[in-house]
mmCIF file of C-alpha atoms in Angstrom:
data_model
loop_
_atom_site.group_PDB
_atom_site.id
_atom_site.type_symbol
_atom_site.label_atom_id
_atom_site.label_comp_id
_atom_site.label_asym_id
_atom_site.label_seq_id
_atom_site.Cartn_x
_atom_site.Cartn_y
_atom_site.Cartn_z
ATOM 1 C CA UNK A 1 32.441 13.140 -4.902
ATOM 2 C CA UNK A 2 28.813 12.248 -4.043
ATOM 3 C CA UNK A 3 28.340 14.910 -1.206
ATOM 4 C CA UNK A 4 25.421 13.151 0.726
ATOM 5 C CA UNK A 5 27.791 10.047 0.843
ATOM 6 C CA UNK A 6 30.429 11.924 2.208
ATOM 7 C CA UNK A 7 28.149 13.285 4.908
ATOM 8 C CA UNK A 8 26.799 9.981 5.859
ATOM 9 C CA UNK A 9 30.492 8.222 5.657
ATOM 10 C CA UNK A 10 31.469 11.108 8.114
ATOM 11 C CA UNK A 11 28.529 10.336 10.378
ATOM 12 C CA UNK A 12 29.049 6.390 10.373
ATOM 13 C CA UNK A 13 32.711 7.118 11.310
ATOM 14 C CA UNK A 14 31.698 9.193 14.074
ATOM 15 C CA UNK A 15 29.291 6.888 15.337
ATOM 16 C CA UNK A 16 29.339 5.841 18.927
ATOM 17 C CA UNK A 17 29.422 3.208 20.247
ATOM 18 C CA UNK A 18 28.872 1.711 16.810
ATOM 19 C CA UNK A 19 26.296 2.272 13.645
ATOM 20 C CA UNK A 20 24.316 -0.585 12.634
ATOM 21 C CA UNK A 21 23.571 -2.244 9.140
ATOM 22 C CA UNK A 22 20.329 -4.276 9.938
ATOM 23 C CA UNK A 23 17.189 -5.576 8.074
ATOM 24 C CA UNK A 24 15.978 -8.804 6.520
ATOM 25 C CA UNK A 25 18.752 -11.017 4.469
ATOM 26 C CA UNK A 26 16.473 -10.455 1.219
ATOM 27 C CA UNK A 27 13.528 -8.736 0.107
ATOM 28 C CA UNK A 28 10.251 -11.150 0.352
ATOM 29 C CA UNK A 29 7.650 -8.243 -0.202
ATOM 30 C CA UNK A 30 7.098 -4.694 0.011
ATOM 31 C CA UNK A 31 4.885 -5.159 3.106
ATOM 32 C CA UNK A 32 7.515 -7.124 4.971
ATOM 33 C CA UNK A 33 10.215 -4.732 4.398
ATOM 34 C CA UNK A 34 8.273 -2.042 5.387
ATOM 35 C CA UNK A 35 7.410 -3.414 8.454
ATOM 36 C CA UNK A 36 10.829 -4.672 9.639
ATOM 37 C CA UNK A 37 12.125 -1.159 8.637
ATOM 38 C CA UNK A 38 9.398 0.655 10.887
ATOM 39 C CA UNK A 39 10.118 -1.764 13.498
ATOM 40 C CA UNK A 40 13.843 -1.653 13.507
ATOM 41 C CA UNK A 41 13.702 2.232 13.017
ATOM 42 C CA UNK A 42 11.778 2.507 16.217
ATOM 43 C CA UNK A 43 14.022 0.750 18.391
ATOM 44 C CA UNK A 44 17.685 2.086 16.957
ATOM 45 C CA UNK A 45 15.973 5.633 17.305
ATOM 46 C CA UNK A 46 15.314 5.192 20.847
ATOM 47 C CA UNK A 47 18.687 3.619 21.815
ATOM 48 C CA UNK A 48 20.458 6.299 19.511
ATOM 49 C CA UNK A 49 22.182 3.948 17.407
ATOM 50 C CA UNK A 50 23.013 5.476 13.745
ATOM 51 C CA UNK A 51 20.842 2.796 11.281
ATOM 52 C CA UNK A 52 21.370 1.849 7.615
ATOM 53 C CA UNK A 53 18.555 -0.451 6.424
ATOM 54 C CA UNK A 54 19.928 -3.561 4.567
ATOM 55 C CA UNK A 55 18.289 -5.990 2.335
ATOM 56 C CA UNK A 56 18.786 -7.650 -0.946
ATOM 57 C CA UNK A 57 16.779 -7.241 -4.360
ATOM 58 C CA UNK A 58 18.715 -10.741 -5.498
ATOM 59 C CA UNK A 59 20.794 -13.475 -3.822
ATOM 60 C CA UNK A 60 22.683 -14.388 -6.962
ATOM 61 C CA UNK A 61 24.840 -16.858 -4.959
ATOM 62 C CA UNK A 62 22.191 -19.288 -3.371
ATOM 63 C CA UNK A 63 23.583 -22.819 -2.696
ATOM 64 C CA UNK A 64 20.763 -24.346 -5.081
ATOM 65 C CA UNK A 65 19.304 -22.945 -8.258
ATOM 66 C CA UNK A 66 15.729 -23.652 -6.653
ATOM 67 C CA UNK A 67 16.194 -21.436 -3.852
ATOM 68 C CA UNK A 68 14.524 -17.852 -3.559
ATOM 69 C CA UNK A 69 16.551 -15.056 -4.795
ATOM 70 C CA UNK A 70 14.376 -11.972 -4.280
ATOM 71 C CA UNK A 71 12.215 -9.806 -6.503
ATOM 72 C CA UNK A 72 14.990 -8.494 -8.968
ATOM 73 C CA UNK A 73 16.936 -5.462 -9.659
ATOM 74 C CA UNK A 74 13.965 -3.162 -10.823
ATOM 75 C CA UNK A 75 11.227 -4.046 -8.436
ATOM 76 C CA UNK A 76 13.653 -4.482 -5.432
ATOM 77 C CA UNK A 77 15.015 -0.839 -6.030
ATOM 78 C CA UNK A 78 11.595 0.553 -5.909
ATOM 79 C CA UNK A 79 10.841 -1.180 -2.802
ATOM 80 C CA UNK A 80 14.036 0.112 -1.267
ATOM 81 C CA UNK A 81 13.117 3.792 -2.594
ATOM 82 C CA UNK A 82 9.724 3.183 -0.512
ATOM 83 C CA UNK A 83 11.656 2.354 2.539
ATOM 84 C CA UNK A 84 13.845 5.777 2.175
ATOM 85 C CA UNK A 85 10.995 7.934 1.453
ATOM 86 C CA UNK A 86 8.589 6.194 4.175
ATOM 87 C CA UNK A 87 11.081 6.268 6.889
ATOM 88 C CA UNK A 88 13.771 8.646 5.991
ATOM 89 C CA UNK A 89 16.443 5.798 6.330
ATOM 90 C CA UNK A 90 19.454 5.393 4.586
ATOM 91 C CA UNK A 91 19.919 1.816 2.787
ATOM 92 C CA UNK A 92 22.595 -0.820 1.972
ATOM 93 C CA UNK A 93 22.038 -3.466 -0.625
ATOM 94 C CA UNK A 94 24.823 -5.467 -2.663
ATOM 95 C CA UNK A 95 25.570 -5.689 -6.227
ATOM 96 C CA UNK A 96 26.928 -9.095 -7.965
ATOM 97 C CA UNK A 97 27.643 -7.438 -11.552
ATOM 98 C CA UNK A 98 29.091 -4.239 -12.931
ATOM 99 C CA UNK A 99 26.040 -3.527 -14.871
ATOM 100 C CA UNK A 100 24.125 -3.231 -11.744
ATOM 101 C CA UNK A 101 26.202 -0.538 -9.968
ATOM 102 C CA UNK A 102 24.879 2.472 -11.891
ATOM 103 C CA UNK A 103 21.167 1.668 -11.104
ATOM 104 C CA UNK A 104 21.988 0.748 -7.616
ATOM 105 C CA UNK A 105 23.840 3.889 -6.898
ATOM 106 C CA UNK A 106 20.749 5.932 -7.773
ATOM 107 C CA UNK A 107 18.913 4.381 -4.818
ATOM 108 C CA UNK A 108 21.550 2.640 -2.271
ATOM 109 C CA UNK A 109 23.355 4.943 0.070
ATOM 110 C CA UNK A 110 25.696 2.000 0.736
ATOM 111 C CA UNK A 111 26.720 -0.521 -1.830
ATOM 112 C CA UNK A 112 28.116 -3.799 -0.817
ATOM 113 C CA UNK A 113 30.444 -5.973 -2.423
ATOM 114 C CA UNK A 114 29.704 -10.242 -1.668
ATOM 115 C CA UNK A 115 32.660 -11.733 -0.017
ATOM 116 C CA UNK A 116 33.010 -14.178 -2.684
ATOM 117 C CA UNK A 117 33.664 -10.996 -5.052
ATOM 118 C CA UNK A 118 35.880 -8.979 -2.942
ATOM 119 C CA UNK A 119 38.513 -9.420 -5.226
ATOM 120 C CA UNK A 120 36.800 -8.749 -8.544
ATOM 121 C CA UNK A 121 38.413 -5.249 -9.706
ATOM 122 C CA UNK A 122 35.882 -4.445 -12.486
ATOM 123 C CA UNK A 123 33.225 -4.745 -9.795
ATOM 124 C CA UNK A 124 34.780 -2.675 -7.154
ATOM 125 C CA UNK A 125 35.700 -0.138 -9.830
ATOM 126 C CA UNK A 126 32.109 -0.038 -11.039
ATOM 127 C CA UNK A 127 30.559 0.499 -7.629
ATOM 128 C CA UNK A 128 33.454 2.992 -6.483
ATOM 129 C CA UNK A 129 32.445 5.158 -9.695
ATOM 130 C CA UNK A 130 28.873 5.704 -8.365
ATOM 131 C CA UNK A 131 30.420 7.947 -5.483
ATOM 132 C CA UNK A 132 28.437 5.687 -3.001
ATOM 133 C CA UNK A 133 29.849 4.611 0.121
ATOM 134 C CA UNK A 134 31.150 0.837 -0.438
ATOM 135 C CA UNK A 135 31.063 -1.705 1.915
ATOM 136 C CA UNK A 136 33.382 -4.724 0.977
ATOM 137 C CA UNK A 137 32.835 -8.249 2.715
ATOM 138 C CA UNK A 138 36.124 -10.157 3.374
ATOM 139 C CA UNK A 139 36.168 -13.282 1.643
ATOM 140 C CA UNK A 140 35.809 -16.374 3.504
ATOM 141 C CA UNK A 141 39.165 -17.601 1.802
ATOM 142 C CA UNK A 142 40.822 -14.203 2.364
ATOM 143 C CA UNK A 143 43.408 -13.193 4.917
ATOM 144 C CA UNK A 144 42.377 -9.671 6.225
ATOM 145 C CA UNK A 145 45.483 -8.266 4.678
ATOM 146 C CA UNK A 146 44.089 -8.889 1.501
ATOM 147 C CA UNK A 147 41.306 -6.266 2.148
ATOM 148 C CA UNK A 148 43.835 -3.540 1.920
ATOM 149 C CA UNK A 149 44.090 -4.342 -1.752
ATOM 150 C CA UNK A 150 40.444 -4.282 -1.867
ATOM 151 C CA UNK A 151 40.031 -0.733 -0.245
ATOM 152 C CA UNK A 152 42.664 0.802 -2.285
ATOM 153 C CA UNK A 153 40.830 -0.267 -5.622
ATOM 154 C CA UNK A 154 38.039 1.771 -4.645
ATOM 155 C CA UNK A 155 40.361 4.683 -3.592
ATOM 156 C CA UNK A 156 42.221 4.305 -6.953
ATOM 157 C CA UNK A 157 38.769 4.648 -8.765
ATOM 158 C CA UNK A 158 38.113 8.032 -7.164
ATOM 159 C CA UNK A 159 36.220 6.929 -3.987
ATOM 160 C CA UNK A 160 37.406 7.661 -0.854
ATOM 161 C CA UNK A 161 34.325 6.169 1.115
ATOM 162 C CA UNK A 162 35.096 2.654 1.740
ATOM 163 C CA UNK A 163 34.625 0.222 4.578
ATOM 164 C CA UNK A 164 35.427 -3.411 5.158
ATOM 165 C CA UNK A 165 33.833 -6.179 6.795
ATOM 166 C CA UNK A 166 34.721 -9.225 8.646
ATOM 167 C CA UNK A 167 32.075 -12.108 8.108
ATOM 168 C CA UNK A 168 34.148 -15.287 8.997
ATOM 169 C CA UNK A 169 36.651 -17.489 7.598
ATOM 170 C CA UNK A 170 36.358 -20.942 6.120
ATOM 171 C CA UNK A 171 37.054 -23.682 8.748
ATOM 172 C CA UNK A 172 36.850 -27.028 6.898
ATOM 173 C CA UNK A 173 34.107 -27.520 4.407
ATOM 174 C CA UNK A 174 31.103 -26.631 6.171
ATOM 175 C CA UNK A 175 31.969 -24.039 8.817
ATOM 176 C CA UNK A 176 32.973 -20.851 9.447
ATOM 177 C CA UNK A 177 35.273 -19.746 12.404
ATOM 178 C CA UNK A 178 35.401 -15.955 13.617
ATOM 179 C CA UNK A 179 39.086 -15.001 14.355
ATOM 180 C CA UNK A 180 38.695 -11.656 16.705
ATOM 181 C CA UNK A 181 42.564 -10.711 15.566
ATOM 182 C CA UNK A 182 41.091 -9.731 12.034
ATOM 183 C CA UNK A 183 38.748 -7.097 13.434
ATOM 184 C CA UNK A 184 42.166 -5.266 14.397
ATOM 185 C CA UNK A 185 44.019 -6.598 11.407
ATOM 186 C CA UNK A 186 41.423 -5.143 9.162
ATOM 187 C CA UNK A 187 42.738 -1.613 10.115
ATOM 188 C CA UNK A 188 45.582 -1.890 7.499
ATOM 189 C CA UNK A 189 42.816 -0.995 4.978
ATOM 190 C CA UNK A 190 42.631 2.488 6.989
ATOM 191 C CA UNK A 191 38.899 2.756 6.918
ATOM 192 C CA UNK A 192 35.987 1.855 9.202
ATOM 193 C CA UNK A 193 35.851 -2.108 10.152
ATOM 194 C CA UNK A 194 32.171 -3.589 10.301
ATOM 195 C CA UNK A 195 31.556 -7.245 11.924
ATOM 196 C CA UNK A 196 29.084 -9.141 9.985
ATOM 197 C CA UNK A 197 27.646 -11.111 13.512
ATOM 198 C CA UNK A 198 25.257 -13.074 11.466
ATOM 199 C CA UNK A 199 26.654 -14.541 8.280
ATOM 200 C CA UNK A 200 29.754 -15.178 10.338
ATOM 201 C CA UNK A 201 27.874 -18.111 11.984
ATOM 202 C CA UNK A 202 26.805 -19.748 8.670
ATOM 203 C CA UNK A 203 27.583 -23.444 8.031
ATOM 204 C CA UNK A 204 27.840 -23.546 4.325
ATOM 205 C CA UNK A 205 26.067 -26.088 2.235
ATOM 206 C CA UNK A 206 25.760 -27.828 6.058
ATOM 207 C CA UNK A 207 22.432 -28.484 6.086
ATOM 208 C CA UNK A 208 20.558 -31.458 4.349
ATOM 209 C CA UNK A 209 17.157 -31.103 2.578
ATOM 210 C CA UNK A 210 14.326 -33.748 2.919
ATOM 211 C CA UNK A 211 13.956 -33.681 -0.871
ATOM 212 C CA UNK A 212 17.804 -34.069 -1.691
ATOM 213 C CA UNK A 213 20.582 -31.296 -1.902
ATOM 214 C CA UNK A 214 21.594 -28.882 0.762
ATOM 215 C CA UNK A 215 21.287 -25.444 2.103
ATOM 216 C CA UNK A 216 23.222 -23.263 4.356
ATOM 217 C CA UNK A 217 22.765 -24.081 8.082
ATOM 218 C CA UNK A 218 23.714 -21.791 11.013
ATOM 219 C CA UNK A 219 24.448 -21.212 14.516
ATOM 220 C CA UNK A 220 22.111 -18.375 15.495
ATOM 221 C CA UNK A 221 22.392 -18.807 19.182
ATOM 222 C CA UNK A 222 25.934 -17.790 19.100
ATOM 223 C CA UNK A 223 25.018 -14.426 17.498
ATOM 224 C CA UNK A 224 25.358 -12.616 20.779
ATOM 225 C CA UNK A 225 28.942 -14.006 21.519
ATOM 226 C CA UNK A 226 30.171 -12.716 18.257
ATOM 227 C CA UNK A 227 28.473 -9.269 18.295
ATOM 228 C CA UNK A 228 29.805 -8.867 21.921
ATOM 229 C CA UNK A 229 33.494 -10.102 20.927
ATOM 230 C CA UNK A 230 33.532 -7.450 17.891
ATOM 231 C CA UNK A 231 32.309 -4.525 20.307
ATOM 232 C CA UNK A 232 34.718 -5.372 22.978
ATOM 233 C CA UNK A 233 37.291 -4.968 20.326
ATOM 234 C CA UNK A 234 35.962 -2.052 19.076
ATOM 235 C CA UNK A 235 34.702 -2.175 15.720
ATOM 236 C CA UNK A 236 33.101 0.785 13.947
ATOM 237 C CA UNK A 237 29.877 -1.030 12.907
ATOM 238 C CA UNK A 238 27.854 -3.977 13.532
ATOM 239 C CA UNK A 239 26.091 -5.909 10.552
ATOM 240 C CA UNK A 240 23.055 -7.858 11.318
ATOM 241 C CA UNK A 241 20.521 -9.640 9.568
ATOM 242 C CA UNK A 242 17.044 -9.800 11.508
ATOM 243 C CA UNK A 243 13.578 -11.334 10.933
ATOM 244 C CA UNK A 244 10.498 -11.496 12.452
ATOM 245 C CA UNK A 245 10.093 -15.313 11.671
ATOM 246 C CA UNK A 246 13.422 -16.465 10.854
ATOM 247 C CA UNK A 247 12.279 -19.952 10.766
ATOM 248 C CA UNK A 248 9.994 -19.676 7.548
ATOM 249 C CA UNK A 249 12.439 -16.912 5.906
ATOM 250 C CA UNK A 250 13.378 -18.141 2.113
ATOM 251 C CA UNK A 251 16.980 -17.244 2.928
ATOM 252 C CA UNK A 252 19.520 -17.570 5.422
ATOM 253 C CA UNK A 253 17.089 -18.220 8.328
ATOM 254 C CA UNK A 254 19.294 -20.250 10.600
ATOM 255 C CA UNK A 255 21.518 -16.945 10.829
ATOM 256 C CA UNK A 256 19.032 -14.414 11.089
ATOM 257 C CA UNK A 257 18.111 -13.043 14.408
ATOM 258 C CA UNK A 258 14.694 -13.374 15.726
ATOM 259 C CA UNK A 259 12.808 -9.930 16.542
ATOM 260 C CA UNK A 260 10.100 -10.913 18.393
ATOM 261 C CA UNK A 261 10.720 -13.840 21.241
ATOM 262 C CA UNK A 262 12.277 -12.844 24.455
ATOM 263 C CA UNK A 263 15.799 -14.499 24.465
ATOM 264 C CA UNK A 264 18.505 -14.575 27.443
ATOM 265 C CA UNK A 265 21.906 -15.085 27.492
ATOM 266 C CA UNK A 266 24.196 -15.223 30.711
ATOM 267 C CA UNK A 267 28.000 -14.127 31.030
ATOM 268 C CA UNK A 268 30.523 -13.900 33.826
ATOM 269 C CA UNK A 269 31.345 -10.473 35.054
ATOM 270 C CA UNK A 270 34.285 -11.149 37.761
ATOM 271 C CA UNK A 271 32.763 -13.704 40.029
ATOM 272 C CA UNK A 272 29.244 -13.442 39.223
ATOM 273 C CA UNK A 273 26.961 -14.825 36.681
ATOM 274 C CA UNK A 274 24.678 -12.170 35.182
ATOM 275 C CA UNK A 275 21.601 -12.937 33.070
ATOM 276 C CA UNK A 276 20.186 -10.680 30.440
ATOM 277 C CA UNK A 277 16.945 -10.679 28.804
ATOM 278 C CA UNK A 278 16.043 -9.091 25.414
ATOM 279 C CA UNK A 279 13.441 -9.368 22.871
ATOM 280 C CA UNK A 280 15.104 -8.668 19.418
ATOM 281 C CA UNK A 281 18.434 -7.672 18.292
ATOM 282 C CA UNK A 282 18.271 -4.219 18.974
ATOM 283 C CA UNK A 283 17.643 -4.835 22.422
ATOM 284 C CA UNK A 284 20.849 -6.621 22.784
ATOM 285 C CA UNK A 285 22.607 -3.924 21.049
ATOM 286 C CA UNK A 286 21.529 -2.064 24.069
ATOM 287 C CA UNK A 287 22.822 -4.351 26.452
ATOM 288 C CA UNK A 288 26.355 -4.305 24.399
ATOM 289 C CA UNK A 289 26.366 -0.430 24.396
ATOM 290 C CA UNK A 290 25.802 0.016 28.007
ATOM 291 C CA UNK A 291 28.369 -2.736 28.666
ATOM 292 C CA UNK A 292 26.479 -4.916 30.939
ATOM 293 C CA UNK A 293 25.658 -1.940 33.588
ATOM 294 C CA UNK A 294 22.013 -3.164 33.525
ATOM 295 C CA UNK A 295 20.391 -6.175 33.722
ATOM 296 C CA UNK A 296 17.535 -5.366 31.102
ATOM 297 C CA UNK A 297 17.084 -3.484 28.286
ATOM 298 C CA UNK A 298 14.337 -3.856 26.125
ATOM 299 C CA UNK A 299 11.977 -2.434 23.250
ATOM 300 C CA UNK A 300 8.500 -1.614 23.773
ATOM 301 C CA UNK A 301 7.242 -4.820 22.028
ATOM 302 C CA UNK A 302 8.429 -6.763 25.344
ATOM 303 C CA UNK A 303 7.877 -4.061 27.938
#
């Protein structure tokens, strides 16, 4: 068993109120990734929230073959290594094929299994054999009970460091819905439960393109709603994709949370309507952390 992975796994399990997996959906450039890692770490360090930096080297399941996929395995892993070295951060990235696992395991601290592949035994076993922490996204087509079997495949391959992630369930052809019961039912997998509060708001193939074809849309404005729901239920971790300019992101822009403009939301507490302002996803994390006891928490960017 990989000793550093065991130590990180135990640290994340013990995190209060939760740990955070966060970063841009896909590696766009070395410069952008390093900038985002620096910014996110500064805020989560200030808040005391354990961070694992996330980004993908290859988005192999894009809706269109013309869509941007990322820099690829070799170059992408080099960039993630630079994030680890520059900011002393653990990193998480996803794999799509068994043959990628060994190379990814030499760099990533957490290997993520995409939702579409959550039942692929050969992929799960190959990932497990790296000894790294394995985060399995629940398939949009799966009942939460299925994830107990997926987690068991990791353990039977000799790796106890597994977690499962809720990312929404198909609701018709072009929409997802988040069933809060799943945050509790996923406990049957006997491992930490993560809530993906951004992909859960995708509208798969729901956005028509001007030149023909479709792309995934999303409901970015509801990210705070889903995040607060997950934290209220008591998940162990939050997965959140963030970007400094999501409208121009080459991948999943509609469901990446923006890290620059000041955002506001209101909520009912008893008979009072409270309004919160925050400049980015991580200010929002602070509001959730303190349970609405404050009217505003923000990072250095918007003070």
